[in-house]
Short mmCIF file of C-alpha atoms in Angstrom, two decimals:
data_model
loop_
_atom_site.label_atom_id
_atom_site.label_comp_id
_atom_site.label_asym_id
_atom_site.label_seq_id
_atom_site.Cartn_x
_atom_site.Cartn_y
_atom_site.Cartn_z
CA UNK D 244 -4.37 17.04 6.22
CA UNK D 245 -4.79 15.26 9.08
CA UNK D 246 -3.14 10.65 9.78
CA UNK D 247 -5.78 9.44 8.60
CA UNK D 248 -5.84 11.32 5.31
CA UNK D 249 -2.61 11.07 3.96
CA UNK D 250 -3.51 7.17 4.74
CA UNK D 251 -6.69 7.62 2.93
CA UNK D 252 -4.53 8.92 -0.01
CA UNK D 253 -1.59 6.67 0.69
CA UNK D 254 -4.72 3.82 0.25
CA UNK D 255 -5.80 5.23 -2.84
CA UNK D 256 -3.20 6.46 -4.67
CA UNK D 257 -1.03 3.07 -4.56
CA UNK D 258 -2.76 0.26 -3.76
CA UNK D 259 -2.17 -1.70 -7.30
CA UNK D 260 1.24 -0.45 -7.23
CA UNK D 261 2.11 -2.37 -4.38
CA UNK D 262 -0.37 -5.19 -5.45
CA UNK D 263 1.25 -5.09 -8.52
CA UNK D 264 5.07 -5.36 -6.61
CA UNK D 265 3.35 -7.80 -4.10
CA UNK D 266 2.29 -10.42 -7.76
CA UNK D 267 5.70 -10.00 -8.97
CA UNK D 268 7.40 -11.54 -6.19
CA UNK D 269 4.49 -15.13 -5.74
CA UNK D 270 4.50 -15.14 -9.21
CA UNK D 271 0.56 -14.02 -8.88
CA UNK D 272 -1.28 -16.33 -6.69
CA UNK D 273 -3.65 -13.90 -6.54
CA UNK D 274 -4.79 -15.43 -2.81
CA UNK D 275 -1.55 -15.57 -1.38
CA UNK D 276 -1.05 -11.69 -2.87
CA UNK D 277 -4.49 -10.35 -1.84
CA UNK D 278 -3.78 -11.39 1.71
CA UNK D 279 0.17 -9.61 1.37
CA UNK D 280 -1.09 -6.48 0.56
CA UNK D 281 -4.10 -6.43 3.05
CA UNK D 282 -1.34 -7.36 6.01
CA UNK D 283 0.75 -4.03 4.20
CA UNK D 284 -1.50 -1.88 3.74
CA UNK D 285 -2.81 -2.59 7.93
CA UNK D 286 0.51 -2.34 8.76
CA UNK D 287 0.72 1.36 7.24
CA UNK D 288 -2.25 2.14 9.30
CA UNK D 289 -0.18 1.04 12.66
CA UNK D 290 2.07 3.43 11.18
CA UNK D 291 -0.09 6.07 9.70
CA UNK D 292 1.82 9.34 11.16
CA UNK D 293 5.49 7.35 10.19
CA UNK D 294 3.78 7.87 6.41
CA UNK D 295 6.87 10.17 4.50
CA UNK D 296 5.04 12.33 1.22
CA UNK D 297 6.29 10.51 -0.73
CA UNK D 298 4.47 6.69 0.25
CA UNK D 299 4.91 4.44 -2.66
CA UNK D 300 9.56 3.31 -1.97
CA UNK D 301 8.59 3.76 1.79
CA UNK D 302 5.07 1.20 1.38
CA UNK D 303 7.65 -0.79 -1.21
CA UNK D 304 9.80 -1.39 2.03
CA UNK D 305 6.73 -2.57 4.16
CA UNK D 306 5.52 -4.79 1.42
CA UNK D 307 9.60 -6.76 1.14
CA UNK D 308 8.83 -7.35 5.85
CA UNK D 309 5.71 -8.45 5.06
CA UNK D 310 6.59 -10.89 1.02
CA UNK D 311 9.54 -11.89 3.97
CA UNK D 312 7.64 -12.93 7.35
CA UNK D 313 5.01 -14.68 4.47
CA UNK D 314 7.90 -16.61 2.22
CA UNK D 315 8.76 -18.43 5.63
CA UNK D 316 5.33 -19.39 6.85
CA UNK D 317 4.61 -20.80 2.77
CA UNK D 318 8.13 -22.25 3.91
CA UNK D 319 6.95 -23.94 7.79
CA UNK D 320 3.65 -24.95 5.60
CA UNK D 321 5.59 -26.18 2.85
CA UNK D 322 7.51 -28.42 4.97
CA UNK D 323 4.28 -29.87 7.56
CA UNK D 324 2.59 -31.27 4.79
CA UNK D 325 5.56 -32.86 3.48
CA UNK D 326 6.65 -34.23 6.43
CA UNK D 327 2.72 -35.67 6.94
CA UNK D 328 3.67 -37.40 3.36
CA UNK D 329 0.86 -35.27 1.54
CA UNK D 330 2.84 -33.63 -1.28
CA UNK D 331 2.24 -33.68 -5.01
CA UNK D 332 4.43 -36.47 -5.37
CA UNK D 333 2.74 -38.88 -3.70
CA UNK D 334 -0.12 -38.69 -5.07
CA UNK D 335 1.38 -38.32 -9.60
CA UNK D 336 0.44 -34.64 -9.74
CA UNK D 337 4.83 -34.22 -11.72
CA UNK D 338 3.87 -31.42 -13.82
CA UNK D 339 5.73 -32.13 -16.87
CA UNK D 340 7.17 -29.58 -19.11
CA UNK D 341 6.37 -29.60 -23.03
CA UNK D 342 9.27 -29.38 -25.14
CA UNK D 343 7.30 -25.52 -26.52
CA UNK D 344 7.28 -24.27 -22.63
CA UNK D 345 10.31 -21.62 -22.68
CA UNK D 346 9.21 -18.72 -22.84
CA UNK D 347 11.77 -15.92 -24.95
CA UNK D 348 13.56 -14.45 -22.27
CA UNK D 349 13.37 -17.39 -19.69
CA UNK D 350 17.32 -17.23 -19.41
CA UNK D 351 16.91 -13.43 -17.88
CA UNK D 352 14.83 -15.77 -15.13
CA UNK D 353 16.89 -18.07 -14.75
CA UNK D 354 20.37 -15.80 -14.10
CA UNK D 355 18.06 -14.10 -12.02
CA UNK D 356 17.10 -16.60 -10.09
CA UNK D 357 20.87 -17.82 -8.85
CA UNK D 358 21.57 -14.43 -7.33
CA UNK D 359 20.54 -13.90 -4.10
CA UNK D 360 17.44 -12.79 -2.56
CA UNK D 361 18.49 -9.43 -1.84
CA UNK D 362 20.67 -9.09 -5.77
CA UNK D 363 17.30 -9.88 -7.41
CA UNK D 364 15.40 -7.54 -5.45
CA UNK D 365 17.28 -4.13 -5.27
CA UNK D 366 17.02 -5.20 -9.60
CA UNK D 367 13.14 -5.75 -9.36
CA UNK D 368 12.95 -2.69 -7.21
CA UNK D 369 14.71 -0.62 -10.51
CA UNK D 370 13.15 -2.51 -13.69
CA UNK D 371 9.71 -3.79 -12.17
CA UNK D 372 9.09 -0.85 -9.44
CA UNK D 373 11.10 1.35 -12.05
CA UNK D 374 12.34 3.16 -8.68
CA UNK D 375 14.87 6.23 -8.65
CA UNK D 376 18.05 5.37 -6.07
CA UNK D 377 16.66 8.14 -3.49
CA UNK D 378 13.58 5.46 -4.12
CA UNK D 379 15.20 2.58 -3.46
CA UNK D 380 17.54 3.80 -0.51
CA UNK D 381 13.72 4.17 1.38
CA UNK D 382 12.16 1.05 0.49
CA UNK D 383 15.51 -1.28 1.03
CA UNK D 384 15.90 0.89 4.46
CA UNK D 385 19.65 2.24 3.25
CA UNK D 386 21.31 5.20 2.06
CA UNK D 387 21.85 6.19 -1.49
CA UNK D 388 25.02 5.84 -1.88
CA UNK D 389 24.78 2.55 0.27
CA UNK D 390 21.28 1.23 -2.12
CA UNK D 391 23.87 2.25 -5.47
CA UNK D 392 26.95 0.16 -4.53
CA UNK D 393 24.09 -2.77 -4.31
CA UNK D 394 22.40 -1.60 -7.50
CA UNK D 395 25.88 -2.13 -9.23
CA UNK D 396 27.09 -5.51 -7.43
CA UNK D 397 23.55 -6.97 -8.21
CA UNK D 398 24.11 -5.85 -11.68
CA UNK D 399 27.13 -7.05 -12.14
CA UNK D 400 26.52 -10.26 -10.92
CA UNK D 401 23.33 -10.66 -13.36
CA UNK D 402 26.11 -10.08 -16.21
CA UNK D 403 28.31 -12.58 -14.39
CA UNK D 404 25.65 -15.11 -14.10
CA UNK D 405 24.32 -14.31 -17.81
CA UNK D 406 27.51 -15.42 -19.54
CA UNK D 407 28.02 -18.51 -17.21
CA UNK D 408 24.82 -19.22 -19.03
CA UNK D 409 26.35 -17.96 -22.14
CA UNK D 410 23.32 -17.06 -23.66
CA UNK D 411 23.68 -13.91 -25.57
CA UNK D 412 20.15 -12.18 -27.07
CA UNK D 413 20.88 -9.82 -29.80
CA UNK D 414 18.02 -9.18 -31.60
CA UNK D 415 15.55 -12.05 -30.43
CA UNK D 416 17.78 -14.97 -32.32
CA UNK D 417 20.89 -16.54 -30.23
CA UNK D 418 24.21 -15.57 -31.31
CA UNK D 419 27.21 -17.16 -30.60
CA UNK D 420 29.43 -16.68 -27.65
CA UNK D 421 32.96 -15.54 -27.00
CA UNK D 422 35.43 -17.75 -25.27
CA UNK D 423 35.48 -16.22 -21.90
CA UNK D 424 37.49 -18.55 -20.86
CA UNK D 425 41.45 -16.96 -21.12
CA UNK D 426 39.30 -13.78 -19.11
CA UNK D 427 37.95 -15.52 -16.61
CA UNK D 428 41.36 -17.93 -15.86
CA UNK D 429 39.97 -21.21 -18.13
CA UNK D 430 42.05 -21.92 -19.79
#
């Protein structure tokens, strides 16, 4: 199969997986998602001779870099808008959450958000994208042992953040927490 045919097959087979990967990381902002996915496949087209036999983890790695570039760009635009004084708060368009706004599982997202971007990514690759450790290694651009260690450490830090939030969910209900202050040297 030629490089062009290899690219076309990868595009047809993995377009929606890459779109979902990007959408989950951009909270579904559809115009931004389309822009980043287009950039991912533009890079893949330019580097079509580098496409591995199982291209999805490689495409996720490209998507990580495209997302990082996009996020930096969004940050620059946001800072510019703030300097110009056109931010939402200047126009009284602040959104206030209602009393029932917390949905089940929000505590997991809160704990995840407290982790470093690198920890978040390795956890998302395994949970959201359902990649095995060898595929995670390709997406992250590291060896399998390093990916396994990163995942282990990220899981440990996520558990610590959940413990810090002092929330335990068992069968959909909150249960009393055990006292961990002695374990953490607080008492």
